[in-house]
XYZ file of C-alpha atoms in Angstrom:
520
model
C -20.556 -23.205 15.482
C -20.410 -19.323 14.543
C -19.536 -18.815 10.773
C -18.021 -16.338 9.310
C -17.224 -15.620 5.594
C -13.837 -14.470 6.034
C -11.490 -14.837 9.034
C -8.936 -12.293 9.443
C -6.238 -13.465 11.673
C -4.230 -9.846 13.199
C -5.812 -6.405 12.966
C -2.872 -4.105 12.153
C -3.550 -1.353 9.569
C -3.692 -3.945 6.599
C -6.052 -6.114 8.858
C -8.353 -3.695 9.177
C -8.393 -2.424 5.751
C -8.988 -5.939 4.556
C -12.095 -5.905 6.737
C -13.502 -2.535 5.494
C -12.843 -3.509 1.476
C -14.874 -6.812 1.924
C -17.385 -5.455 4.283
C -18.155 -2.648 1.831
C -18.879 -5.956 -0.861
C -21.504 -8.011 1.650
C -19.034 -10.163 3.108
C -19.247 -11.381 6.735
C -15.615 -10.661 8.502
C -14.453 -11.733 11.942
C -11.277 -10.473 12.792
C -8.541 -11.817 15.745
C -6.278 -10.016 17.036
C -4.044 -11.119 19.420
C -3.634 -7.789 21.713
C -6.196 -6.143 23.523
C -5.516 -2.349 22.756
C -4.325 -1.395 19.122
C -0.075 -0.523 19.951
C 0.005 3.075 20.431
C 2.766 4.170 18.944
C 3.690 4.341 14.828
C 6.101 1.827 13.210
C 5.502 3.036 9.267
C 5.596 6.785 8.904
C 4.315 7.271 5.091
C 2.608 5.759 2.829
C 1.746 6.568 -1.455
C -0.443 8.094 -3.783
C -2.068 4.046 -4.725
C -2.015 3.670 -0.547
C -4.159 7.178 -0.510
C -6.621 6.325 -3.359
C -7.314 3.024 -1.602
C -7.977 4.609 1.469
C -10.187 6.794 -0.295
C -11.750 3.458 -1.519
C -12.150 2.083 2.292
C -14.331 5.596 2.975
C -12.073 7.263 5.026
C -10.258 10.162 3.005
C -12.495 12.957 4.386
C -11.056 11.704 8.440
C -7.673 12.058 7.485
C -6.765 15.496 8.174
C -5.730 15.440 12.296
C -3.195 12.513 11.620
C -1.969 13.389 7.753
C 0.510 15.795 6.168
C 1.867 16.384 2.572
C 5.134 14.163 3.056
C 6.283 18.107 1.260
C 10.623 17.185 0.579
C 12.891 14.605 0.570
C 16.950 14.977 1.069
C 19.939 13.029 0.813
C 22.851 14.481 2.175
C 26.183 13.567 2.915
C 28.516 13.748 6.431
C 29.358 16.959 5.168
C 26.334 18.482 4.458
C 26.108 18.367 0.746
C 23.017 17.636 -1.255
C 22.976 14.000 -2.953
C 19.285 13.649 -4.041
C 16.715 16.181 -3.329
C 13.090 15.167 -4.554
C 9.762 17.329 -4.144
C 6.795 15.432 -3.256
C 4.015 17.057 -5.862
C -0.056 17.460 -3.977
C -1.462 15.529 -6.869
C 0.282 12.942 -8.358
C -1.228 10.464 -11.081
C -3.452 8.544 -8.488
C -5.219 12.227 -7.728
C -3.612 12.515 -4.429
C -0.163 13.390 -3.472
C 2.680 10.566 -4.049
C 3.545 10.502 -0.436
C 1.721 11.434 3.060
C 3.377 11.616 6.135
C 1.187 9.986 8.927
C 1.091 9.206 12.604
C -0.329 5.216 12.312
C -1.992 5.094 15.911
C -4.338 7.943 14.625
C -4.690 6.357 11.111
C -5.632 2.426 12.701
C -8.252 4.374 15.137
C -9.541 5.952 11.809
C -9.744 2.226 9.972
C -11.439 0.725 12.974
C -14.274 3.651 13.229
C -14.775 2.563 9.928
C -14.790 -1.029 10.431
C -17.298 -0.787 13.261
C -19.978 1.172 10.832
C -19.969 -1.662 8.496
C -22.804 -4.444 8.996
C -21.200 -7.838 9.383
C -17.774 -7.064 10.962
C -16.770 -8.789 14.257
C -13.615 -7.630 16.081
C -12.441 -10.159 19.282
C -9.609 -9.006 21.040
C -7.742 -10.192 23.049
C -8.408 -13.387 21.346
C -5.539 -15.345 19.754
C -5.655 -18.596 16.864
C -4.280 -21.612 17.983
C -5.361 -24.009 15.355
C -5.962 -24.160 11.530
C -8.108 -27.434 10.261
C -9.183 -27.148 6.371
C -11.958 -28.782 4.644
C -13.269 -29.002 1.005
C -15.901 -26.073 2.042
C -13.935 -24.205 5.197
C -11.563 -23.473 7.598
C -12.292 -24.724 11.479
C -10.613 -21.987 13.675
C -9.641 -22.875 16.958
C -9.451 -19.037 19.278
C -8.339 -18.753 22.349
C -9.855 -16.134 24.665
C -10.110 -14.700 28.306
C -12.846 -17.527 28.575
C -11.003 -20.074 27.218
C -10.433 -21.873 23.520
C -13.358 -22.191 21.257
C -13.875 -23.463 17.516
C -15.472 -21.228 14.737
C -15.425 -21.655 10.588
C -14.877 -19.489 8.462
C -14.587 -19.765 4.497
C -11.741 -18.415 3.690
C -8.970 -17.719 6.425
C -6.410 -14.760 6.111
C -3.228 -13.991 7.565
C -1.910 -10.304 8.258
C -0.265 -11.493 11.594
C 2.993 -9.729 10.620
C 6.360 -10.772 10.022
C 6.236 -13.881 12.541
C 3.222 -15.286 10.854
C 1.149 -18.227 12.907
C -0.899 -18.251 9.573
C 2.364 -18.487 7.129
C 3.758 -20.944 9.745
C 0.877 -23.389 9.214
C 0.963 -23.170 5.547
C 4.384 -24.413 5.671
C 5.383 -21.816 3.319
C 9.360 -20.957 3.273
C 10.325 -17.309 3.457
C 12.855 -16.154 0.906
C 15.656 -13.921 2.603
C 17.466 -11.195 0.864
C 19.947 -10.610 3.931
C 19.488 -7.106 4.174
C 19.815 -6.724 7.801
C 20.799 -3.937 9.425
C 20.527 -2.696 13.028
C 18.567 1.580 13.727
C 17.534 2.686 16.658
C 14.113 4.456 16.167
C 13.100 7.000 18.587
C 9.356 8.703 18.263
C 9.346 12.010 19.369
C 6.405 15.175 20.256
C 8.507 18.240 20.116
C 6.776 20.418 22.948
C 6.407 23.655 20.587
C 5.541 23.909 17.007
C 8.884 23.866 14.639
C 9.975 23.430 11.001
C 11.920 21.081 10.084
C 13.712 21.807 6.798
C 13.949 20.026 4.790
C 10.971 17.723 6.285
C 12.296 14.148 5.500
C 16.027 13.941 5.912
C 18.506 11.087 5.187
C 22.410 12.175 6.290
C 24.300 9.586 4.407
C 27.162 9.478 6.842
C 29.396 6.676 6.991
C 30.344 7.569 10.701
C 26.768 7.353 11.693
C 23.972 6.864 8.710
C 20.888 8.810 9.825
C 17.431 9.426 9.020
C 15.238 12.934 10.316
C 11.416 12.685 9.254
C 7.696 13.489 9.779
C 5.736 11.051 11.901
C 2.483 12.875 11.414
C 1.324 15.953 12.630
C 3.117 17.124 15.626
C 5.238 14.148 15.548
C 8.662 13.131 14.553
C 11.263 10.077 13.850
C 14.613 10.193 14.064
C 16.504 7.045 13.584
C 20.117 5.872 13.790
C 22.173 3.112 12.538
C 24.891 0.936 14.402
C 27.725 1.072 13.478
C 30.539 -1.734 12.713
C 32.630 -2.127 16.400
C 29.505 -0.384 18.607
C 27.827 -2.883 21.144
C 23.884 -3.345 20.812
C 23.856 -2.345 24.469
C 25.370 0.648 24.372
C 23.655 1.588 21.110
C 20.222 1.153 22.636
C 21.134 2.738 26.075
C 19.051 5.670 26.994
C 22.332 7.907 27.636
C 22.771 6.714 23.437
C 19.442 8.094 22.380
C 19.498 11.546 23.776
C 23.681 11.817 22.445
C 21.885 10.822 18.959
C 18.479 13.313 18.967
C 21.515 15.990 20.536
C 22.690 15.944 16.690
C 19.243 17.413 15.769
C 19.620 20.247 19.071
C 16.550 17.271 20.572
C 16.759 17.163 24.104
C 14.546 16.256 26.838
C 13.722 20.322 27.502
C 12.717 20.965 24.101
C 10.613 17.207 23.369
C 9.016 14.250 24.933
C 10.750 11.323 23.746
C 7.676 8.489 23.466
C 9.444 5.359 22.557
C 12.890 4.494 21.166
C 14.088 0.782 20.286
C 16.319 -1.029 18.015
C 15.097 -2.820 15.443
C 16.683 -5.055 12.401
C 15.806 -4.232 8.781
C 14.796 -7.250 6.607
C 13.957 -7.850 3.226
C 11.987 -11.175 2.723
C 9.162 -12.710 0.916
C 7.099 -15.762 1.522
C 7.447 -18.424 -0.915
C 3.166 -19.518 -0.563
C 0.503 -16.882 -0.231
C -2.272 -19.244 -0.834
C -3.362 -22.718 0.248
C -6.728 -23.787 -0.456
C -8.821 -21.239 1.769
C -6.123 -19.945 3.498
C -4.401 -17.133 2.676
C -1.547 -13.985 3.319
C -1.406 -10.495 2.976
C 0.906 -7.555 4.616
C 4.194 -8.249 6.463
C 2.939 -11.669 6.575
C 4.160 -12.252 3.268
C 6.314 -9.600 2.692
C 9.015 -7.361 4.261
C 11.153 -4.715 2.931
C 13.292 -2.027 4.498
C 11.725 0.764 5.595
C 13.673 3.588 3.323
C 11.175 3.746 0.694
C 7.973 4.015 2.529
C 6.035 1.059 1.114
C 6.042 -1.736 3.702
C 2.234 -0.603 4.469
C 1.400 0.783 0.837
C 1.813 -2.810 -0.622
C 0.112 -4.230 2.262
C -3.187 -1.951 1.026
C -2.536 -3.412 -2.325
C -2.454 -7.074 -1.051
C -5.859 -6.162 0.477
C -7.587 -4.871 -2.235
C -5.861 -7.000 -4.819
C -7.412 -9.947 -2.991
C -11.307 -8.160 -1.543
C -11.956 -8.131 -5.308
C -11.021 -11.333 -6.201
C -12.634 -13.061 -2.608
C -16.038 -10.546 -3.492
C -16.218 -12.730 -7.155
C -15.779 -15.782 -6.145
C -18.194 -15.544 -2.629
C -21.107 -14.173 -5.377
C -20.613 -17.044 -8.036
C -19.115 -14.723 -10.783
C -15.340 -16.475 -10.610
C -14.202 -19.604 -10.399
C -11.598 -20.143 -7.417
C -9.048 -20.668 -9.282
C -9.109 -16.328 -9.878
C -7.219 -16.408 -6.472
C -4.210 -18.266 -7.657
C -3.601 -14.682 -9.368
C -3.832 -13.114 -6.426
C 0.014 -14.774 -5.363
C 1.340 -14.299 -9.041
C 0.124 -10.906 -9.108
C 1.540 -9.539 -5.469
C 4.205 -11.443 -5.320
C 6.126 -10.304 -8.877
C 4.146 -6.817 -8.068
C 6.055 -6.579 -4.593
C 9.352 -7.321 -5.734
C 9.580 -3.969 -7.290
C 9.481 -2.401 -3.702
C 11.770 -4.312 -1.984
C 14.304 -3.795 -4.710
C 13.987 -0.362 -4.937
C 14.073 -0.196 -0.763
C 16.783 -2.349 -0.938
C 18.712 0.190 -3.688
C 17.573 2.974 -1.177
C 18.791 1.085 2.109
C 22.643 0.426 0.311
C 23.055 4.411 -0.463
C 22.243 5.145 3.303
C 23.610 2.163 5.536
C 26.866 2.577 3.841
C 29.974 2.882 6.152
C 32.895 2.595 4.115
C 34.567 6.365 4.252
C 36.100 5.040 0.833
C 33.219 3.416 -0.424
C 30.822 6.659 0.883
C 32.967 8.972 -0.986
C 32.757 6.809 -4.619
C 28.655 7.201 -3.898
C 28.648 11.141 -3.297
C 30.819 11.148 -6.402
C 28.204 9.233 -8.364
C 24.870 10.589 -6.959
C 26.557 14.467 -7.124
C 27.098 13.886 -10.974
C 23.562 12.555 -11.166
C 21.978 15.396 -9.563
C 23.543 17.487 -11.538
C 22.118 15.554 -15.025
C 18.488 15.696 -12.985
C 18.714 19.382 -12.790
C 19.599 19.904 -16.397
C 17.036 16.743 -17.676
C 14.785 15.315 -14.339
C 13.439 12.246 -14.510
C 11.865 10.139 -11.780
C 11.693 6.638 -10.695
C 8.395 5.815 -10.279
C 7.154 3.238 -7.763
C 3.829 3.070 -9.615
C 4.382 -0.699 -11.263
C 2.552 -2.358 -13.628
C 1.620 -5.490 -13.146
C 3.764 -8.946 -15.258
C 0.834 -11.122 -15.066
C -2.557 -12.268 -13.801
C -6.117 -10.908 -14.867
C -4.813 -8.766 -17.823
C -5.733 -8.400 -21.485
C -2.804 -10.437 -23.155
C -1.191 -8.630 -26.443
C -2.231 -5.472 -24.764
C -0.136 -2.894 -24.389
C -1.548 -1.152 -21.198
C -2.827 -4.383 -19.796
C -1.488 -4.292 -15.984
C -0.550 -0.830 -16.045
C -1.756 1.384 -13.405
C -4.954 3.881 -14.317
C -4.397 7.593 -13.670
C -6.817 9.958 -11.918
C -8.097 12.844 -12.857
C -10.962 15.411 -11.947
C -14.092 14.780 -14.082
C -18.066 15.818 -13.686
C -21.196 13.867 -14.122
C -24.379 15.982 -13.529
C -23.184 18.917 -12.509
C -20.847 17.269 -9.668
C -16.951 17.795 -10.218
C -14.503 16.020 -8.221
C -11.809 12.884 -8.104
C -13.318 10.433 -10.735
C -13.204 7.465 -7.709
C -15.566 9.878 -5.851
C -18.090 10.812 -8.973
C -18.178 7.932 -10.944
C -17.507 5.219 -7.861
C -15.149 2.335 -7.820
C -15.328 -1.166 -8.914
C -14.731 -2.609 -12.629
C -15.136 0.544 -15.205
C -15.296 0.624 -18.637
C -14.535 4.231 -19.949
C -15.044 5.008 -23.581
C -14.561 7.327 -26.454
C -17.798 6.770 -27.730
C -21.713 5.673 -26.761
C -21.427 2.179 -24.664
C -25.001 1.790 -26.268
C -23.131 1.428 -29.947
C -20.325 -0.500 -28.446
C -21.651 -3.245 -26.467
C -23.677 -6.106 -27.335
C -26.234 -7.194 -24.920
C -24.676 -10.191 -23.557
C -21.706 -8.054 -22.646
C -23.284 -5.573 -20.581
C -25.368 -8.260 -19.028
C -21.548 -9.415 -17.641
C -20.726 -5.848 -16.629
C -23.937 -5.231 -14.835
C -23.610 -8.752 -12.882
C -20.066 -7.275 -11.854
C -21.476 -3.996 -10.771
C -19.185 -2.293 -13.071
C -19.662 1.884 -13.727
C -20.148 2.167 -17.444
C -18.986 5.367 -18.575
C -18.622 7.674 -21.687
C -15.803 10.212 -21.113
C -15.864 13.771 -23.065
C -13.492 16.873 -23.176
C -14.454 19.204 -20.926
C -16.744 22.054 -22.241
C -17.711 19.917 -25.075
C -21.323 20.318 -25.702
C -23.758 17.084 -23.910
C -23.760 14.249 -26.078
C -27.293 13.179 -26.471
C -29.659 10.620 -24.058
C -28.058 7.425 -23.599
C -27.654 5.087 -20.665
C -24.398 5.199 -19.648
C -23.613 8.456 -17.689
C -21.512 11.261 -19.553
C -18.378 11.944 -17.397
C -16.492 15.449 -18.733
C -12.642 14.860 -18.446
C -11.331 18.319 -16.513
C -8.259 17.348 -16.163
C -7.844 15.713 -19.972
C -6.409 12.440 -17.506
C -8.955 9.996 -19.211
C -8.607 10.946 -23.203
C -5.110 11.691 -23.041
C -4.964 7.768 -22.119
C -7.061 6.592 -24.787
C -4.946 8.458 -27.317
C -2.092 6.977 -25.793
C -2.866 3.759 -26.274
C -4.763 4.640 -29.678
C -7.803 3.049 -27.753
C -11.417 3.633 -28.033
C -12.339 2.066 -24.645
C -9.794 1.090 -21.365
C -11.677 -1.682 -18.866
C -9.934 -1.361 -14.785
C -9.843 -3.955 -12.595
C -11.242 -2.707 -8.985
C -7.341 -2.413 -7.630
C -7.142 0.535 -10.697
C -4.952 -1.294 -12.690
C -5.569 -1.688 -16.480
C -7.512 -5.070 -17.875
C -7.043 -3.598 -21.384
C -8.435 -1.584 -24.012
C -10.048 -2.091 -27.068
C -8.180 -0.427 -30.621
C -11.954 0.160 -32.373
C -15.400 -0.415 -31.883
C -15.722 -3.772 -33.049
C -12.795 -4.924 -30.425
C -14.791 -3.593 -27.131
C -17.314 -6.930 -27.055
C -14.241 -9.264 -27.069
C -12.517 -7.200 -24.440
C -14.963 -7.885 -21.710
C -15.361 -11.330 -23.050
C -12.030 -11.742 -22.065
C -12.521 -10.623 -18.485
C -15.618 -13.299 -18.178
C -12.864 -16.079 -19.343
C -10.261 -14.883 -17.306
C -12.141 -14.710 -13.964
C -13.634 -18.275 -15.041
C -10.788 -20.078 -15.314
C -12.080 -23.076 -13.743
C-alpha cells in the first residue's frame, strides 16, 4: 500500500498551496482531485497583503506579474452616482506588499501547480476521486477511485480543501453553522477585445433597483456582477438576453468583449463546526464561506494552509506534541470570523433594496465620508489572533508582524526574502548575551532565523553569530519600542508569539514556545 505523509483531498488554489508549504518542510504530499483539468475560468478575483506575503512564502512572487495587478481603487456609489466610500489601495502595505491584488485565478492555480511539480515528494492524481475515509491510531486508509478503478492508499494525516460541499467535512460529521446570508448575482467574466480603463477600477453601485458590482479580474480581464432582485424570476435573471441588458449598463456588448462565462450563484456565509478529527482535517471553503464583497474567501484559505503546514511540519519531525493541532481549529476558526463579519457588513450596504432603507444608508455613509476626509481612519482586516500558540500576558502576542525592507551583507530587500521565513527571533541587542544555551539549542532544532536588528546606517556591531539585519524601513525597531520590548519571537504564519520587556525575560520567552508546542 503506497503511503503518503499527507493526503490532500481537492486541488483548488488552497489545495495546492497546502502542498507547496509542506513540501518546502520534507513532507511527502499526494493530492486528489476530483477533475481532470484545473476549471478555467476565475471564481475569487483578489486576494490581501497576508495572501501576497504567503505566496511569497510558497516561492512564487517573482511569476506573478502576467496574471496580477495593483487592485489600485475601490468605490461605493449610489443609484445616482454619488460617492459613498472611496478607498485607495496603497503598493506597500504593512505585510510589504500591497493590501489588495487583483488576479485572474486560472493563471494564478497554473502558477501554484508549476510550483508544486518542482518540489520532491508531491504526487498529483487527477481525475481521481475519495470514496472512503477509515482512521487508525497511526493513519488514514484512503479509498480513490480512478479511470482504472478504486484502490486503497494511507496517508498520515488526511486534509480536506474539497470546497463548500465537503466529502471530507461530510465524513467528519461536523455541522456547518449558517449565517443566512444568501443572496442570488449573476457573475459574468469578461476579455474586453481592446485595452480600456476602467475608472475607478473596482466599482460597487449601491442601487436598490439593481445592486451592482464592476471590477478587475486580472490583467485583461473583467467581472461584472448583478444581483436579483425581489419579484424577478431566476430564469429570466440568468437568461442570456439578461446578461448582455446588464453588461449594456457598462456600454459591454458582444462588439466591444468576449463574454467567457456568466452564471448565477448564491452568496453564503457559513462555518464548520469541526476542523479536526484525529488525522483528519479542513482547510479553505471546506470549512469556511463568506460573501465574496470583501475579497477574503481565498486569503483565509492561504492562512488555513500555512496556519496548519507549520503546525503538521512540528509534529511529523518530533518537536510538538499532537495536541499543537487542536490550535490549529481555535486559532482559524475565531481568526475567520473576523472576515465573514466584515463581508457580511460589506454584503448588507450593497444587496440592499429598500429605496427607503437605501436612502437612510447614503445618508449615513455620506456623513461618514465626509468625517474620513477631515480625520481617515481604516478598518483593517489584518486580525490578531484571540488564542492558541501565543505568549499569554503579552501584549502583542497574536498580533500580526509588519514588514519592512532590511539588509544583511550587503543584500537589501523584503525581510521574508533576506532573512528567510520560519520561527524568528529579532532583537535589540546580541542573541549571544541574551540566550542561554539550552534556548538556542530549541531555536536551532526549529530552524528558526536568529536575528539582531539595527537602524539603518548605524555603524556594524561587532562579530557575533547571529546575522546583523539593518532596519531601512525603521518597521522592526519601531515595533520593539512599541511594545517597550527588547526581543519579538513570530510564529511561521507571521503572527506575534511575544516579546520579551528586558534581557533577562528573552530565555523564558522561548521556553514558553517549547511548552506550548508540547502540550501533550
Amino acid at each position: 500500500m503506497l503511503t503518503t505523509d499527507v493526503l490532500i483531498v481537492g486541488y483548488g488554489p488552497v489545495g495546492e498551496m497546502l502542498t507547496i508549504l509542506l513540501a518546502q518542510r520534507g513532507l511527502t504530499v499526494t493530492a486528489v482531485e476530483r477533475w481532470a483539468t484545473p476549471y478555467n475560468f476565475p471564481r475569487a478575483v483578489s486576494y490581501d497583503g497576508e495572501a501576497s506575503r504567503v505566496l511569497a512564502a510558497a516561492g512564487v512572487a517573482d511569476r506573478l506579474g502576467p496574471v496580477v495587478e495593483s487592485s489600485g481603487e475601490y468605490t461605493f456609489k449610489n443609484g445616482f452616482g454619488r460617492t459613498l466610500l472611496h478607498v485607495k489601495v496603497t503598493g506597500d502595505g504593512p505585510m510589504g506588499w500591497p493590501d489588495s491584488v487583483s488576479f485572474y485565478q486560472p493563471g494564478l492555480e497554473a502558477l501554484l501547480a508549476e510550483r508544486g511539480a518542482e518540489l520532491p515528494g508531491v504526487t498529483v492524481l487527477r481525475p481521481y476521486q475519495v470514496t472512503g475515509l477509515v482512521e487508525h491510531a497511526d493513519g488514514v486508509e484512503v479509498t480513490i477511485a480512478g479511470p482504472d478503478g478504486e484502490e486503497v492508499r494511507a496517508a498520515r494525516w488526511v486534509i480536506g480543501c474539497d470546497g463548500a460541499n465537503s466529502f471530507v467535512r461530510e465524513h467528519l460529521g461536523s455541522g456547518v453553522t449558517d449565517l443566512g446570508f444568501t443572496y442570488d448575482w449573476l457573475v459574468c467574466d469578461v476579455v474586453p477585445h481592446e485595452a480600456r480603463e476602467f475608472k475607478p477600477n473596482n466599482l460597487q453601485v449601491c442601487d436598490p433597483a439593481r445592486p451592482r458590482t464592476a471590477v478587475s479580474a486580472g490583467p485583461g480581464h473583467r467581472r461584472w456582477e448583478f444581483m436579483r432582485v425581489p419579484g424577478e424570476s431566476r430564469e429570466e435573471f440568468e437568461s442570456a438576453e439578461s446578461v448582455w441588458r446588464l453588461l449594456g449598463l457598462f456600454d459591454i456588448t458582444p462588439d466591444n468583449a468576449t463574454l467567457e462565462r456568466y452564471g448565477v450563484y448564491t452568496t453564503q456565509a457559513c462555518s464548520a463546526e469541526r476542523w479536526r478529527s484525529g488525522r483528519i482535517l479542513l482547510a479553505g471553503d471546506a470549512a469556511h464561506v463568506m460573501p465574496p464583497f470583501m475579497g477574503q474567501g481565498m486569503s483565509s484559505g492561504f492562512r488555513d494552509a500555512l496556519n496548519l503546514a507549520w503546525k503538521l511540519d512540528l509534529v511529523h519531525r518530533g518537536l510538538a506534541d499532537e495536541a499543537l493541532l487542536d490550535t490549529y481549529q481555535e486559532e482559524r476558526c475565531a481568526h475567520v470570523q473576523h472576515a465573514i463579519r466584515m463581508s457580511i457588513d460589506s454584503g448588507t450596504v450593497i444587496c440592499e433594496t429598500d429605496r427607503a432603507a437605501a436612502a437612510g444608508r447614503d445618508a449615513a455613509m455620506l456623513a461618514e465620508l465626509r468625517r474620513r476626509t477631515a480625520r481617515p481612519r481604516t478598518r483593517s482586516l489584518l486580525e490578531p489572533l484571540s488564542g492558541g500558540v501565543r505568549h499569554s500576558g503579552c501584549e502583542a502576542a497574536g498580533a500580526p508582524m509588519p514588514q519592512g525592507r532590511v539588509e544583511v551583507d550587503g543584500r537589501a530587500g523584503l525581510f521574508d526574502e533576506v532573512v528567510g521565513t520560519g520561527f524568528v527571533l529579532l532583537c535589540a541587542e546580541d542573541p549571544d548575551d541574551l540566550l542561554d544555551a539550552d534556548a538556542r539549542a530549541f531555536l536551532d532544532a526549529l530552524g528558526a532565523r536568529v536575528v539582531r536588528i539595527v537602524p539603518a546606517g548605524a555603524p556594524a556591531p561587532g562579530s557575533g553569530a547571529a546575522p546583523t539585519a539593518f532596519d531601512l524601513d525603521d518597521v522592526y525597531l519601531a515595533h520593539l519600542k512599541r511594545y517597550d520590548a527588547v526581543a519579538v519571537l513570530v510564529r511561521p504564519d507571521f503572527y506575534v508569539f511575544g516579546t520579551a520587556a528586558d534581557p533577562a525575560a528573552v530565555p523564558a520567552l522561548v521556553e514558553d514556545l517549547r511548552r506550548q508546542i508540547r502540550r501533550g
